[in-house]
Amino acid sequence: MLPRVRFERFVDSHTEGEPTRVLLSSSGGPFAQTLDEVLARWTIDGVLTIPPEVLALAAHPRAADATVCALLCAPSKATAHCGVLFWNASAVLGMCGHATIGLARTLASMDPKFPSHALFETRVGDVTIERRADGRIAFANIESRLHARDVELALETGGIARGDVAWGGNWFFIMRLERPMRSLHEESVFASAIARAIEREHLRAGPENNGLIDHVALIFPPSRHDADARNFVLCPNGTFDRSPCGTGTSALLASVAARGQLAPMQLWRQESAIGSLFEAQYTLTSRGVIATICGRAFIIGHGTLVDSVSDPARTGCWEEPV
Ligand code: PYC
């Protein structure tokens, strides 16, 4: 049995501006179950279904809507430090780069003996983290790959969106634009139109995560002199990533590598929509790349979650008892 999530401990952090909430057991450590055991418990008729009151731990009124929750699980093997399951307010994620960095920062803040290198088990494969001497945290992601290039989508507003479909632990539709980023609102409206076109045209990717292309990354020229590109990443719950998006940057590196636009181990500096930065590099694999993403995370709070069954906002929706 997975311990009830109510009354559990949490630590909040942000990674380059994007919030992470690490969920801990009541003793302040990992839950007793491994990731596979948690997934088995929450899989109903073959579909992973996070209980609504658990999803709601990443949403208003309990958290900022951009929050990604990271449930800390017991490791399933001796080489792993822990397992972790990520979700946002609307759905479970495959991997989450900024939250991996946030989790490593959280574990380091709780344990002076937390190692400089550690392996985390995620739903889509193992990732390794490294604490760097300057305080930043890097992670080597699961294998990322370009699935399809120059895919065209007809937008309901007229016009065509042309982009690459790539995997970086989540599936991304990546559209490069030559203009600078406009306001957050304008980019959100534009990226949402692309997300609706993906749905309308039933565009799907490879087998991972059932081929669901649930993230849209718009790529712009950078506004920072020390960056190579800026992005606006629309997440499945309609929020945008304040960080440069670890899985999105990994997917982009798979795309630029396949296009011969960046050499292995060459530095790529990815600016986010709000102006924060990840540094990234890749090594080649037979099918794609292993991207290493580096950024900063900061602890911003910790406490105890209170789950009141009489709270009409318990599931994130307003439900008055009838
Ligand atoms: O950093 O990979 C990431 C991410 C995915 C969704 C929000 N952040």
XYZ file of C-alpha atoms and ligand atoms in Angstrom:
330
model
C 0.000 0.000 0.000
C 1.248 3.468 -0.875
C 1.088 5.551 2.289
C -1.668 8.149 2.040
C -0.300 11.341 0.588
C -2.171 13.472 3.089
C -0.244 14.908 6.010
C 3.071 14.220 4.289
C 6.129 16.410 4.279
C 7.182 18.499 1.305
C 10.067 20.704 0.218
C 9.517 23.429 -2.383
C 12.293 24.711 -4.620
C 12.650 26.435 -7.940
C 15.072 25.624 -10.719
C 15.938 28.677 -12.785
C 12.474 30.019 -11.910
C 10.351 26.863 -12.360
C 8.839 25.395 -9.166
C 9.277 21.828 -7.902
C 7.518 20.279 -4.907
C 9.297 17.184 -3.561
C 6.862 14.934 -1.672
C 8.331 12.966 1.197
C 6.976 10.399 3.645
C 5.786 11.562 7.058
C 9.241 10.788 8.451
C 10.778 13.184 5.921
C 12.442 10.475 3.768
C 11.424 8.517 0.672
C 8.173 6.569 0.597
C 8.658 2.859 1.309
C 7.518 1.829 -2.194
C 9.667 1.713 -5.311
C 8.616 3.655 -8.406
C 7.322 0.448 -10.047
C 5.192 -0.322 -7.003
C 3.714 3.185 -7.047
C 3.030 2.922 -10.795
C 1.379 -0.488 -10.339
C -0.849 0.901 -7.615
C -1.959 3.839 -9.735
C -2.458 1.885 -12.992
C -6.100 1.037 -13.633
C -7.030 -1.076 -16.692
C -3.576 -0.389 -18.146
C -3.868 3.387 -17.741
C -1.727 5.288 -15.258
C -4.235 7.359 -13.312
C -2.973 9.717 -10.631
C -5.724 10.289 -8.025
C -7.177 13.814 -8.401
C -6.283 14.835 -4.845
C -2.685 13.808 -5.584
C -2.539 15.687 -8.916
C -3.954 18.690 -7.053
C -0.815 18.928 -4.916
C 0.718 20.644 -7.978
C -2.118 23.138 -8.500
C -3.953 26.083 -7.057
C -4.837 26.576 -4.236
C -2.047 24.328 -2.900
C 0.694 25.348 -5.310
C 1.502 27.657 -8.207
C 0.031 26.139 -11.378
C 3.470 25.697 -12.950
C 4.551 23.400 -10.088
C 5.849 19.915 -10.857
C 5.540 17.394 -8.038
C 8.311 14.841 -7.508
C 7.287 11.848 -5.388
C 10.413 10.424 -3.754
C 10.342 6.614 -3.906
C 12.596 3.860 -2.579
C 15.283 2.689 -5.053
C 14.702 -0.639 -6.789
C 18.394 -1.496 -7.186
C 21.642 -1.012 -5.304
C 23.071 1.444 -7.860
C 20.110 3.828 -7.523
C 19.762 6.543 -4.909
C 15.971 6.768 -5.296
C 13.043 6.508 -7.657
C 10.965 9.534 -8.589
C 7.597 10.100 -10.230
C 6.858 13.530 -11.728
C 3.496 15.103 -12.458
C 2.008 18.528 -13.015
C -1.513 19.720 -12.340
C -2.971 17.873 -15.327
C -0.954 14.725 -15.926
C 1.997 12.524 -15.124
C 5.231 13.470 -16.911
C 7.773 11.077 -18.425
C 10.831 12.873 -17.102
C 11.253 16.382 -15.792
C 14.616 18.087 -16.067
C 14.102 21.119 -13.875
C 12.498 18.929 -11.185
C 15.439 16.492 -11.343
C 17.738 19.410 -10.519
C 15.262 20.578 -7.840
C 15.145 17.077 -6.328
C 18.944 16.843 -6.195
C 19.119 20.269 -4.516
C 16.419 19.177 -2.035
C 18.152 15.907 -1.153
C 21.474 17.726 -0.727
C 19.814 20.255 1.594
C 18.396 17.454 3.760
C 21.491 15.250 3.966
C 25.047 16.526 4.358
C 26.228 13.107 3.107
C 24.214 13.274 -0.132
C 26.767 12.160 -2.755
C 28.199 14.301 -5.530
C 26.953 11.749 -8.098
C 23.699 9.812 -7.864
C 21.337 7.797 -10.036
C 17.588 8.503 -10.025
C 15.090 6.004 -11.475
C 12.329 7.685 -13.508
C 9.329 6.327 -15.406
C 11.210 6.587 -18.712
C 14.665 5.417 -17.607
C 17.582 6.174 -15.328
C 19.176 9.625 -15.100
C 22.337 10.572 -13.244
C 22.984 13.811 -11.428
C 26.239 15.541 -10.610
C 26.699 18.331 -8.051
C 29.236 20.748 -9.463
C 31.785 22.703 -7.414
C 30.108 26.032 -8.292
C 26.826 24.880 -6.707
C 25.048 24.084 -9.952
C 23.558 20.658 -10.591
C 23.844 18.773 -13.867
C 21.925 15.712 -14.985
C 22.593 13.278 -17.810
C 19.185 12.573 -19.302
C 17.757 9.419 -20.840
C 18.475 9.050 -24.568
C 16.838 11.855 -26.584
C 16.072 11.560 -30.275
C 14.587 13.316 -33.264
C 11.476 11.465 -34.433
C 10.334 13.548 -37.422
C 11.535 16.778 -38.977
C 9.655 19.598 -40.695
C 6.190 18.347 -39.766
C 3.464 20.757 -40.934
C 0.337 21.564 -38.953
C -2.536 23.717 -40.228
C -3.528 26.232 -37.567
C -7.170 27.137 -36.959
C -6.127 30.794 -37.151
C -4.784 30.206 -40.679
C -1.178 29.552 -41.582
C 1.088 26.591 -41.038
C 3.289 25.692 -38.089
C 6.349 23.717 -39.224
C 8.439 21.935 -36.620
C 10.366 18.868 -35.496
C 8.965 16.169 -33.237
C 11.575 15.032 -30.720
C 11.791 13.007 -27.501
C 13.687 14.254 -24.462
C 11.800 12.353 -21.751
C 8.562 13.995 -22.933
C 7.480 14.492 -26.552
C 7.948 17.983 -28.013
C 6.783 19.773 -31.126
C 9.695 22.166 -31.716
C 9.104 25.200 -33.915
C 11.965 27.557 -34.749
C 11.093 31.209 -35.304
C 13.368 33.905 -36.658
C 11.677 36.709 -34.726
C 12.328 37.583 -31.059
C 9.959 36.301 -28.398
C 6.897 38.511 -27.891
C 4.870 38.746 -24.685
C 4.227 35.649 -22.570
C 0.528 35.985 -23.378
C 1.072 36.122 -27.160
C 3.407 33.116 -27.135
C 1.008 31.187 -24.927
C -1.856 31.854 -27.371
C 0.337 30.822 -30.337
C 1.697 27.662 -28.686
C -1.828 26.691 -27.559
C -3.034 26.933 -31.182
C -0.237 24.512 -32.137
C -1.206 22.162 -29.274
C -4.817 22.193 -30.509
C -3.646 21.460 -34.084
C -1.651 18.460 -32.795
C -4.854 17.148 -31.210
C -7.080 17.968 -34.181
C -4.737 16.260 -36.663
C -4.081 13.341 -34.260
C -0.353 13.836 -34.649
C 1.477 11.197 -32.612
C 5.168 10.334 -32.141
C 7.077 7.131 -31.281
C 6.113 4.474 -28.724
C 7.365 6.275 -25.598
C 4.529 7.700 -23.491
C 2.061 6.388 -26.102
C 3.414 8.908 -28.624
C 1.584 11.765 -26.903
C 3.076 15.080 -28.073
C 2.028 17.132 -25.074
C 4.708 19.870 -25.010
C 5.209 22.672 -27.557
C 8.585 24.440 -27.669
C 8.905 27.707 -29.584
C 12.558 28.551 -30.258
C 13.635 32.185 -30.731
C 16.863 34.134 -31.091
C 18.205 34.809 -27.569
C 17.778 38.077 -25.708
C 20.873 37.359 -23.564
C 24.291 37.882 -25.121
C 25.519 34.658 -23.476
C 22.765 32.400 -24.858
C 22.378 30.470 -28.119
C 18.585 30.448 -28.199
C 15.549 31.326 -26.121
C 12.474 29.157 -25.717
C 8.861 29.330 -24.680
C 7.672 25.876 -23.638
C 3.961 25.212 -23.266
C 3.283 22.391 -20.794
C 0.303 19.999 -20.923
C -1.558 21.855 -18.170
C -1.490 25.113 -20.160
C 1.273 26.750 -18.103
C 4.664 27.676 -19.523
C 8.040 26.532 -18.226
C 9.848 29.328 -16.383
C 13.089 27.336 -16.627
C 14.659 26.564 -20.022
C 13.036 23.082 -19.713
C 15.425 20.173 -19.226
C 13.517 17.680 -21.346
C 12.780 20.361 -23.966
C 16.438 21.358 -24.196
C 17.348 17.647 -24.522
C 14.830 17.219 -27.354
C 16.168 20.363 -29.042
C 19.753 19.053 -28.801
C 18.628 15.811 -30.467
C 17.177 17.942 -33.256
C 20.171 20.276 -33.706
C 22.548 17.275 -33.538
C 20.588 15.428 -36.252
C 20.658 18.582 -38.375
C 24.451 18.886 -37.952
C 24.100 22.295 -36.263
C 26.030 21.465 -33.061
C 29.013 19.178 -32.506
C 29.158 16.632 -29.665
C 30.304 18.232 -26.364
C 29.931 21.739 -27.811
C 28.272 24.034 -25.280
C 24.644 25.067 -25.900
C 23.198 27.806 -23.660
C 19.422 27.746 -23.534
C 17.614 30.858 -22.331
C 14.109 30.469 -20.904
C 11.006 32.580 -21.485
C 11.789 34.559 -18.311
C 15.510 34.936 -19.102
C 17.067 32.184 -16.939
C 19.664 29.813 -18.393
C 20.645 26.132 -18.692
C 23.959 24.993 -20.125
C 23.749 21.837 -22.183
C 25.984 19.435 -24.099
C 25.453 16.091 -25.756
C 27.200 12.872 -26.676
C 26.039 10.779 -29.628
C 24.317 7.410 -29.263
C 23.197 4.958 -31.939
C 19.683 6.464 -32.085
C 20.140 9.994 -30.804
C 21.949 11.823 -28.023
C 22.534 11.816 -24.301
C 22.100 15.426 -23.230
C 23.629 16.804 -20.040
C 21.813 19.827 -18.671
C 23.173 22.112 -15.944
C 21.401 24.757 -13.865
C 20.763 26.173 -10.405
C 18.003 25.367 -7.920
C 17.031 27.137 -4.705
C 15.036 25.850 -1.725
C 12.092 28.154 -1.029
C 10.057 26.378 1.648
C 9.129 23.177 3.399
C 6.243 21.982 5.486
C 3.382 19.590 6.007
C 0.459 19.108 3.645
C -2.959 19.138 5.260
C -5.620 17.095 3.494
C -9.079 17.983 4.725
C -11.842 15.773 3.309
C -14.342 18.608 3.801
C -12.263 21.013 1.667
C -14.262 21.656 -1.577
C -10.954 22.405 -3.394
C -9.321 19.121 -2.329
C -9.122 17.770 -5.891
C -8.234 21.088 -7.473
C -11.834 21.487 -8.725
C -14.465 23.196 -6.629
C -16.733 20.388 -5.415
C -19.390 21.268 -2.861
C -20.900 18.208 -1.159
C -24.488 17.647 -2.336
O 12.404 20.790 -17.156
O 11.903 18.991 -18.296
C 11.579 19.998 -17.701
C 10.142 20.341 -17.584
C 9.090 19.685 -18.146
C 7.940 20.353 -17.766
C 8.313 21.414 -16.977
N 9.669 21.390 -16.883
